Coordinates of C-alpha atoms in Angstrom, one line a residue:
M6 CA 5.9 -7.9 -0.5
T7 CA 3.7 -6.5 2.2
S8 CA 4.9 -3.1 1.4
H9 CA 3.2 -3.2 -1.9
A10 CA 0.0 -2.6 0.0
R11 CA 1.7 0.0 2.1
F12 CA 2.6 2.0 -0.9
L13 CA -0.8 1.8 -2.4
A14 CA -2.5 2.8 0.8
A15 CA -4.8 5.7 1.1
V16 CA -3.7 8.5 -1.2
A17 CA -6.7 10.6 -0.7
G18 CA -6.3 10.4 3.1
A19 CA -2.8 11.8 2.8
L20 CA -4.3 15.0 1.4
L21 CA -6.8 15.0 4.2
L22 CA -4.0 14.9 6.7
A23 CA -2.6 18.0 5.3
A24 CA -5.6 20.0 6.4
C25 CA -6.0 18.5 9.8
Q26 CA -3.3 20.2 11.8
S27 CA -1.6 23.5 11.5
G28 CA 2.0 22.4 12.5
P29 CA 4.1 20.1 14.5
A30 CA 3.1 19.2 18.0
T31 CA 5.2 20.7 20.8
T32 CA 3.3 19.5 23.9
A33 CA 5.6 18.1 26.5
A34 CA 8.5 18.4 24.1
G35 CA 11.1 18.2 27.0
D36 CA 9.3 15.4 28.9
T37 CA 11.3 12.2 29.4
A38 CA 8.8 10.4 31.6
S39 CA 8.0 6.7 31.1
V40 CA 5.6 4.8 33.3
D41 CA 4.4 1.3 33.6
D42 CA 1.4 1.8 36.0
G43 CA -1.3 -0.3 34.5
T44 CA -2.5 2.1 31.9
T45 CA -4.4 0.8 28.9
I46 CA -2.8 2.3 25.8
T47 CA -4.5 2.5 22.5
M48 CA -2.5 1.8 19.3
W49 CA -3.4 2.0 15.6
T50 CA -1.8 0.4 12.7
R51 CA -2.5 -0.9 9.1
S52 CA -3.3 -4.4 8.2
P53 CA 0.1 -5.2 6.5
T54 CA 1.9 -4.6 9.8
A55 CA -0.7 -5.9 12.2
T56 CA 1.0 -9.3 12.8
F57 CA 4.4 -7.7 13.4
S58 CA 2.9 -5.1 15.9
Q59 CA 0.7 -7.7 17.7
T60 CA 3.7 -10.0 18.3
L61 CA 5.5 -7.2 20.1
I62 CA 2.4 -6.2 21.9
D63 CA 1.8 -9.7 23.2
A64 CA 5.3 -9.9 24.6
Y65 CA 5.0 -6.4 26.2
N66 CA 1.6 -7.1 27.7
A67 CA 2.8 -10.4 29.2
S68 CA 5.6 -8.7 31.0
H69 CA 4.3 -5.2 32.0
R70 CA 1.5 -3.7 34.0
N71 CA 0.5 -1.5 31.1
K72 CA -1.6 -3.1 28.4
V73 CA -1.5 -2.1 24.7
K74 CA -4.8 -2.5 22.8
L75 CA -4.2 -2.6 19.0
T76 CA -6.8 -1.5 16.4
V77 CA -6.1 -2.6 12.9
F78 CA -7.5 -0.7 9.8
P79 CA -7.4 -1.9 6.2
A80 CA -4.4 -0.4 4.5
D81 CA -6.5 1.5 1.9
S82 CA -8.6 3.3 4.6
Y83 CA -5.8 4.0 7.2
Q84 CA -4.9 7.5 6.0
Q85 CA -8.6 8.5 6.1
K86 CA -9.0 7.1 9.6
V87 CA -6.0 8.9 10.9
G88 CA -6.9 12.2 9.1
T89 CA -10.4 12.1 10.6
A90 CA -9.1 11.3 14.1
A91 CA -6.5 14.1 13.8
G92 CA -9.2 16.6 12.9
A93 CA -11.3 15.6 15.9
R94 CA -8.3 15.5 18.2
Q95 CA -9.0 11.8 18.9
L96 CA -5.7 10.2 17.9
P97 CA -4.7 7.0 19.6
D98 CA -1.9 7.0 22.2
L99 CA 0.4 5.1 19.8
L100 CA 0.3 5.8 16.1
A101 CA 2.1 3.7 13.5
A102 CA 2.7 5.2 10.1
D103 CA 4.3 4.2 6.8
V104 CA 7.7 5.8 6.9
V105 CA 7.2 7.7 3.7
Y106 CA 4.3 9.5 5.3
A107 CA 6.3 10.3 8.5
P108 CA 7.4 13.8 7.2
N109 CA 3.8 14.7 6.6
Y110 CA 2.6 13.4 10.0
A111 CA 5.4 15.3 11.8
A112 CA 4.9 18.5 9.8
K113 CA 1.2 18.5 10.5
G114 CA 1.4 17.8 14.2
L115 CA 0.0 14.3 14.4
F116 CA 3.0 13.0 16.4
L117 CA 4.1 14.3 19.8
D118 CA 7.6 15.7 20.0
V119 CA 9.7 12.9 21.6
T120 CA 13.1 14.5 21.1
A121 CA 14.1 14.4 24.7
R122 CA 13.0 10.8 25.1
V123 CA 14.9 9.7 22.0
N124 CA 18.0 11.5 23.1
Q125 CA 18.0 9.5 26.3
L126 CA 18.2 6.2 24.5
P127 CA 21.7 4.8 25.0
F128 CA 21.6 3.2 21.6
K129 CA 20.1 6.2 19.7
G130 CA 23.0 6.2 17.2
T131 CA 22.3 2.6 16.2
L132 CA 18.6 3.1 15.2
A133 CA 17.9 2.7 11.4
A134 CA 19.2 6.0 10.1
A135 CA 16.8 6.2 7.2
H136 CA 13.7 5.9 9.4
V137 CA 15.1 8.3 12.0
K138 CA 15.7 10.9 9.3
A139 CA 12.3 10.5 7.9
A140 CA 10.7 11.0 11.3
T141 CA 12.8 14.1 12.1
F142 CA 11.3 17.5 11.3
E143 CA 13.1 20.8 11.9
G144 CA 15.6 19.0 14.0
K145 CA 13.1 17.3 16.4
H146 CA 12.3 13.7 16.6
Y147 CA 8.6 12.7 16.2
A148 CA 8.8 8.9 15.9
V149 CA 11.2 5.9 16.0
P150 CA 11.7 2.9 13.7
H151 CA 9.2 0.2 14.2
D152 CA 8.9 -2.3 11.4
I153 CA 11.4 -2.3 8.6
D154 CA 10.7 -3.6 5.1
L155 CA 13.4 -3.0 2.5
S156 CA 13.9 -3.9 -1.1
A157 CA 16.3 -6.6 -2.1
L158 CA 17.0 -8.9 -5.1
F159 CA 15.3 -12.3 -4.8
Y160 CA 16.4 -15.0 -7.1
N161 CA 15.4 -18.6 -7.7
K162 CA 18.4 -20.9 -7.1
V163 CA 16.6 -23.8 -8.8
L164 CA 16.2 -21.9 -12.1
F165 CA 19.7 -20.6 -11.8
T166 CA 21.1 -24.1 -11.6
R167 CA 18.9 -25.3 -14.5
A168 CA 20.1 -22.3 -16.6
G169 CA 23.8 -23.1 -15.9
L170 CA 24.2 -20.2 -13.5
D171 CA 26.0 -20.4 -10.2
P172 CA 23.3 -20.3 -7.5
A173 CA 25.9 -19.1 -5.0
K174 CA 26.7 -16.1 -7.1
P175 CA 23.8 -13.6 -7.5
P176 CA 24.2 -10.8 -10.0
S177 CA 26.3 -7.9 -8.8
T178 CA 25.5 -5.4 -11.6
M179 CA 22.4 -4.7 -13.6
D180 CA 24.2 -5.9 -16.7
E181 CA 24.6 -9.3 -14.9
V182 CA 20.9 -9.2 -14.0
V183 CA 20.0 -8.9 -17.7
A184 CA 22.5 -11.6 -18.7
A185 CA 21.1 -14.0 -16.0
A186 CA 17.5 -13.2 -17.0
R187 CA 18.3 -14.1 -20.6
K188 CA 19.7 -17.5 -19.6
V189 CA 16.7 -18.3 -17.4
T190 CA 14.2 -17.2 -20.0
A191 CA 16.0 -19.5 -22.5
L192 CA 14.7 -22.5 -20.4
G193 CA 11.5 -21.9 -22.2
G194 CA 7.9 -22.7 -21.4
D195 CA 6.3 -20.2 -19.0
V196 CA 9.6 -19.5 -17.2
K197 CA 10.9 -15.9 -17.5
G198 CA 14.0 -14.3 -16.3
Y199 CA 12.7 -11.2 -14.5
F200 CA 9.5 -9.5 -13.2
F201 CA 8.3 -6.1 -12.0
G202 CA 4.9 -4.6 -11.3
G203 CA 4.6 -2.3 -14.3
A204 CA 1.3 -0.6 -13.3
C205 CA 2.2 -0.4 -9.6
P206 CA 3.8 3.0 -8.9
G207 CA 4.9 1.9 -5.4
C208 CA 6.4 -1.4 -6.6
Q209 CA 8.3 0.4 -9.3
L210 CA 9.9 3.1 -7.0
F211 CA 10.6 0.5 -4.3
T212 CA 12.6 -1.7 -6.7
S213 CA 14.0 0.7 -9.3
W214 CA 15.2 3.7 -7.3
P215 CA 17.9 1.6 -5.5
M216 CA 19.3 0.8 -9.0
I217 CA 19.6 4.6 -9.6
W218 CA 21.1 5.3 -6.2
A219 CA 23.6 2.5 -6.5
S220 CA 24.6 4.0 -9.9
G221 CA 25.3 7.4 -8.4
G222 CA 22.0 9.0 -9.5
T223 CA 19.3 10.6 -7.5
V224 CA 15.5 10.9 -7.6
L225 CA 14.8 13.9 -5.3
N226 CA 16.7 16.8 -4.0
E227 CA 17.7 16.8 -0.3
Q228 CA 14.6 18.8 0.8
G229 CA 12.2 16.6 -1.1
T230 CA 10.8 19.5 -2.9
A231 CA 12.1 18.8 -6.4
A232 CA 12.5 15.8 -8.7
T233 CA 15.9 14.9 -10.1
L234 CA 14.8 12.1 -12.3
D235 CA 16.2 13.7 -15.4
N236 CA 19.7 12.3 -14.9
P237 CA 21.7 9.8 -17.0
Q238 CA 21.6 7.1 -14.4
A239 CA 17.8 7.0 -14.2
A240 CA 17.5 7.1 -18.0
Q241 CA 19.8 4.0 -18.2
V242 CA 17.9 2.1 -15.5
Y243 CA 14.5 2.6 -17.2
A244 CA 16.0 1.9 -20.6
L245 CA 17.3 -1.4 -19.2
L246 CA 13.9 -2.3 -17.8
R247 CA 12.3 -1.4 -21.1
R248 CA 14.8 -3.5 -23.0
M249 CA 14.1 -6.6 -20.8
Y250 CA 10.4 -6.2 -21.3
T251 CA 10.6 -5.8 -25.1
E252 CA 13.0 -8.7 -25.3
G253 CA 10.5 -10.9 -23.6
L254 CA 12.6 -11.5 -20.5
V255 CA 9.7 -10.2 -18.5
P256 CA 6.1 -11.7 -18.8
A257 CA 3.8 -9.6 -20.9
S258 CA 1.4 -9.5 -17.9
A259 CA 3.9 -7.3 -16.0
K260 CA 2.7 -4.2 -18.0
N261 CA -0.7 -4.4 -16.3
E262 CA 0.4 -5.7 -12.9
S263 CA -0.9 -3.2 -10.4
G264 CA 0.4 -4.9 -7.4
P265 CA -2.0 -7.5 -5.8
T266 CA -0.4 -10.4 -7.6
W267 CA 3.0 -9.0 -8.5
T268 CA 5.1 -11.6 -6.6
Q269 CA 2.9 -14.7 -7.5
S270 CA 4.8 -15.9 -10.5
F271 CA 8.1 -15.8 -8.5
L272 CA 6.4 -17.8 -5.7
D273 CA 5.2 -20.3 -8.3
G274 CA 8.8 -20.9 -9.3
K275 CA 8.4 -19.3 -12.8
I276 CA 10.7 -16.2 -12.4
G277 CA 14.4 -16.2 -12.2
I278 CA 15.0 -12.8 -10.6
Q279 CA 12.7 -10.2 -8.9
P280 CA 13.4 -7.3 -6.6
M281 CA 10.8 -7.3 -3.8
G282 CA 10.4 -6.6 -0.1
A283 CA 12.4 -8.5 2.5
T284 CA 9.3 -9.3 4.5
A285 CA 8.2 -11.5 1.6
L286 CA 10.7 -14.1 2.7
Q287 CA 8.6 -15.0 5.8
G288 CA 5.7 -16.2 3.6
I289 CA 7.6 -18.0 0.9
K290 CA 7.2 -21.8 0.8
E291 CA 10.3 -23.3 -0.7
G292 CA 10.3 -26.6 -2.5
P293 CA 11.6 -28.5 -5.5
D294 CA 10.8 -25.6 -7.9
L295 CA 11.8 -22.7 -5.6
Q296 CA 14.9 -22.2 -3.4
V297 CA 15.3 -18.5 -2.6
G298 CA 18.6 -16.6 -2.6
V299 CA 18.7 -12.9 -1.7
A300 CA 21.2 -10.1 -2.5
P301 CA 21.4 -6.3 -2.5
I302 CA 19.9 -4.6 -5.6
P303 CA 22.9 -3.6 -7.7
G304 CA 23.6 -0.6 -9.8
L305 CA 24.3 -0.5 -13.5
K306 CA 28.0 -1.2 -13.1
G307 CA 28.2 -2.2 -9.4
G308 CA 27.5 -0.9 -6.0
S309 CA 24.2 -1.6 -4.3
S310 CA 21.4 0.1 -2.4
S311 CA 17.9 -0.5 -1.0
F312 CA 14.7 1.4 -0.4
V313 CA 14.1 1.2 3.3
G314 CA 10.4 1.2 3.9
G315 CA 8.2 0.0 6.7
D316 CA 6.6 1.8 9.6
V317 CA 7.7 4.3 12.3
L318 CA 5.9 4.5 15.6
G319 CA 5.2 7.7 17.5
V320 CA 3.0 9.0 20.3
G321 CA -0.3 10.6 19.1
S322 CA -0.2 14.3 19.7
T323 CA -3.5 14.3 21.5
S324 CA -2.6 11.3 23.8
A325 CA -3.4 11.7 27.5
H326 CA -1.0 8.8 28.2
A327 CA 2.3 9.9 26.7
A328 CA 4.5 8.5 29.4
A329 CA 2.9 5.0 29.3
A330 CA 2.9 5.1 25.5
W331 CA 6.6 5.9 25.5
D332 CA 7.2 3.0 27.9
F333 CA 6.0 0.7 25.2
I334 CA 8.0 2.4 22.4
A335 CA 11.2 2.4 24.4
W336 CA 10.7 -1.3 25.3
T337 CA 10.3 -2.3 21.6
L338 CA 13.8 -1.0 21.0
T339 CA 15.5 -2.9 23.8
D340 CA 17.8 -5.9 23.2
Q341 CA 15.1 -8.2 24.5
A342 CA 12.4 -7.0 22.1
Q343 CA 14.7 -6.7 19.1
V344 CA 16.4 -10.1 19.4
D345 CA 14.0 -12.3 21.3
V346 CA 10.8 -11.0 19.5
V347 CA 11.7 -9.2 16.3
A348 CA 14.7 -11.3 15.1
K349 CA 13.3 -14.5 16.4
S350 CA 10.3 -13.9 14.1
K351 CA 12.6 -13.5 11.1
N352 CA 12.1 -9.7 11.0
I353 CA 14.7 -7.0 10.5
T354 CA 16.1 -5.4 13.7
V355 CA 15.9 -1.6 13.8
R356 CA 19.2 -1.4 15.6
A357 CA 22.4 -1.9 13.7
D358 CA 24.3 -3.1 16.7
L359 CA 21.9 -6.1 16.9
A360 CA 22.0 -7.0 13.2
D361 CA 24.4 -9.9 13.9
N362 CA 22.2 -11.8 16.2
T363 CA 21.6 -15.5 16.9
Y364 CA 18.7 -15.8 14.5
A365 CA 20.4 -13.9 11.7
R366 CA 23.4 -16.2 11.9
Q367 CA 21.0 -19.2 11.4
D368 CA 19.8 -17.8 8.1
P369 CA 22.4 -15.7 6.2
R370 CA 19.6 -14.1 4.2
L371 CA 18.5 -12.2 7.3
G372 CA 22.0 -11.0 7.7
V373 CA 21.8 -9.5 4.2
F374 CA 18.6 -7.7 5.1
N375 CA 20.0 -6.4 8.4
R376 CA 23.0 -5.0 6.7
L377 CA 20.9 -3.2 4.1
A378 CA 18.8 -1.6 6.8
S379 CA 21.7 0.6 7.7
Q380 CA 22.9 1.2 4.1
G381 CA 19.6 1.9 2.3
R382 CA 17.7 5.1 1.9
T383 CA 14.2 6.4 2.6
P384 CA 13.3 9.4 0.4
I385 CA 11.9 12.3 2.4
S386 CA 9.1 14.6 1.2
V387 CA 6.0 16.0 2.8
N388 CA 4.2 15.5 -0.5
F389 CA 5.4 12.0 -1.2
G390 CA 2.0 10.3 -1.1
K391 CA 0.2 12.4 -3.6
T392 CA 3.2 12.5 -5.9
F393 CA 4.4 8.9 -6.0
N394 CA 1.8 6.6 -4.4
D395 CA -1.3 8.0 -6.1
T396 CA -2.0 6.1 -9.2
T397 CA -3.2 9.3 -10.8
G398 CA -0.1 11.2 -9.7
P399 CA 2.7 12.3 -11.9
W400 CA 5.1 9.5 -11.0
T401 CA 2.7 6.8 -12.4
A402 CA 2.7 8.5 -15.8
T403 CA 6.4 9.0 -15.7
V404 CA 7.4 5.4 -15.1
L405 CA 4.8 4.0 -17.5
D406 CA 6.1 6.2 -20.3
A407 CA 9.7 5.5 -19.4
V408 CA 9.3 1.7 -19.3
F409 CA 6.6 1.0 -21.8
G410 CA 6.7 4.1 -24.1
S411 CA 8.3 4.4 -27.4
G412 CA 10.1 7.7 -27.1
D413 CA 13.7 8.3 -25.9
V414 CA 13.8 7.4 -22.2
G415 CA 16.0 10.3 -21.2
A416 CA 13.8 12.8 -23.0
T417 CA 10.7 11.2 -21.4
L418 CA 12.1 11.6 -17.9
K419 CA 13.0 15.2 -18.6
Q420 CA 9.5 15.9 -19.9
H421 CA 7.9 14.4 -16.7
N422 CA 10.4 15.7 -14.2
A423 CA 8.8 19.2 -14.1
A424 CA 5.3 17.7 -13.3
V425 CA 6.8 15.6 -10.5
T426 CA 8.6 18.7 -9.1
E427 CA 5.4 20.8 -9.3
S428 CA 3.6 18.1 -7.2
L429 CA 6.4 17.9 -4.7
A430 CA 6.6 21.7 -4.2
S431 CA 2.9 22.4 -4.2
G432 CA 0.9 22.9 -1.0
S433 CA 0.5 19.8 1.1

């Protein structure tokens, strides 16, 4: 999952961003201009999304007078780079951001207000709702969906068949996940039924929060200022993960897996079921030991949900080329770009009306991802990074105690909920 790196990226930088600007940018808020006049436009992104962005840039540059020049920074230093540039008022014309950081970027004035431009898009209502909501601050739009990565259930059809499970019927409840994991684990050897990144806070929220949402529970209040993890659904989800680990359905190594190799055992054909990011499908090499099926992440007794991650793209608030920058952004959302570039490259379209496209019909797994893009959620909080992505933050301790501790899971979540809330509500 490329989003693993995204979630781990640059926690300290997020704090720096908080001090760089005093509020949302309002310059040219009503401007709707878009020009293709030969301007050279600068764009920044992080290494995990570089290939995706460059593919779009290559197509745009080949068909337009404007030219976009992409600069890629390592994921773990991106926030620092952006924070420094914001402080010096030297942001690029186009600024990509992990969607979970979008509320912070918008609140602190790193993005230009593009409300008028977004409102002119004839397909505005079809844009990935979770991304649009995350990039909206005080009723104004500051960025649009760019690259979507979302969590889904991956399973190995080869192991399912060997275990006597129907490879055409993925689990539709978490109870069925546990039952299937037991049968796969019973194959013996180094094969296990399930895997998660136990020491990876981003991996854990990316894959377990959809189980809570699908079960009717919540993790944050609507404003993103308080945790709501002390609910029965969350307690049952983490109790289930603890049970699978203690039963040996999950490799012992999962406890210390901090992210870099968290999908490797599945790729090696040794894991029956693992929730992970949709973009992982592009890099998986299938063979005699691994045939991949995908399905929505289920709830405890049914339903499904997804954590919609990825990147949004906005105009840097200090850009002198806003009209040219918007010309590129608007083009990336067109039918041509979304189908002939994004979908053709086996990526998820950011427009729901284009989900059923030629390329998605060729691989039904892409259709599953495209449908989830409009059904999943992106949690919104200005203080998301320091609270949930920071390995020293309160979420890390919460999920470690809940999954690997010995105390009552519900009491554990209740104990930690106050610390998570304190971080969410504290100054950004």
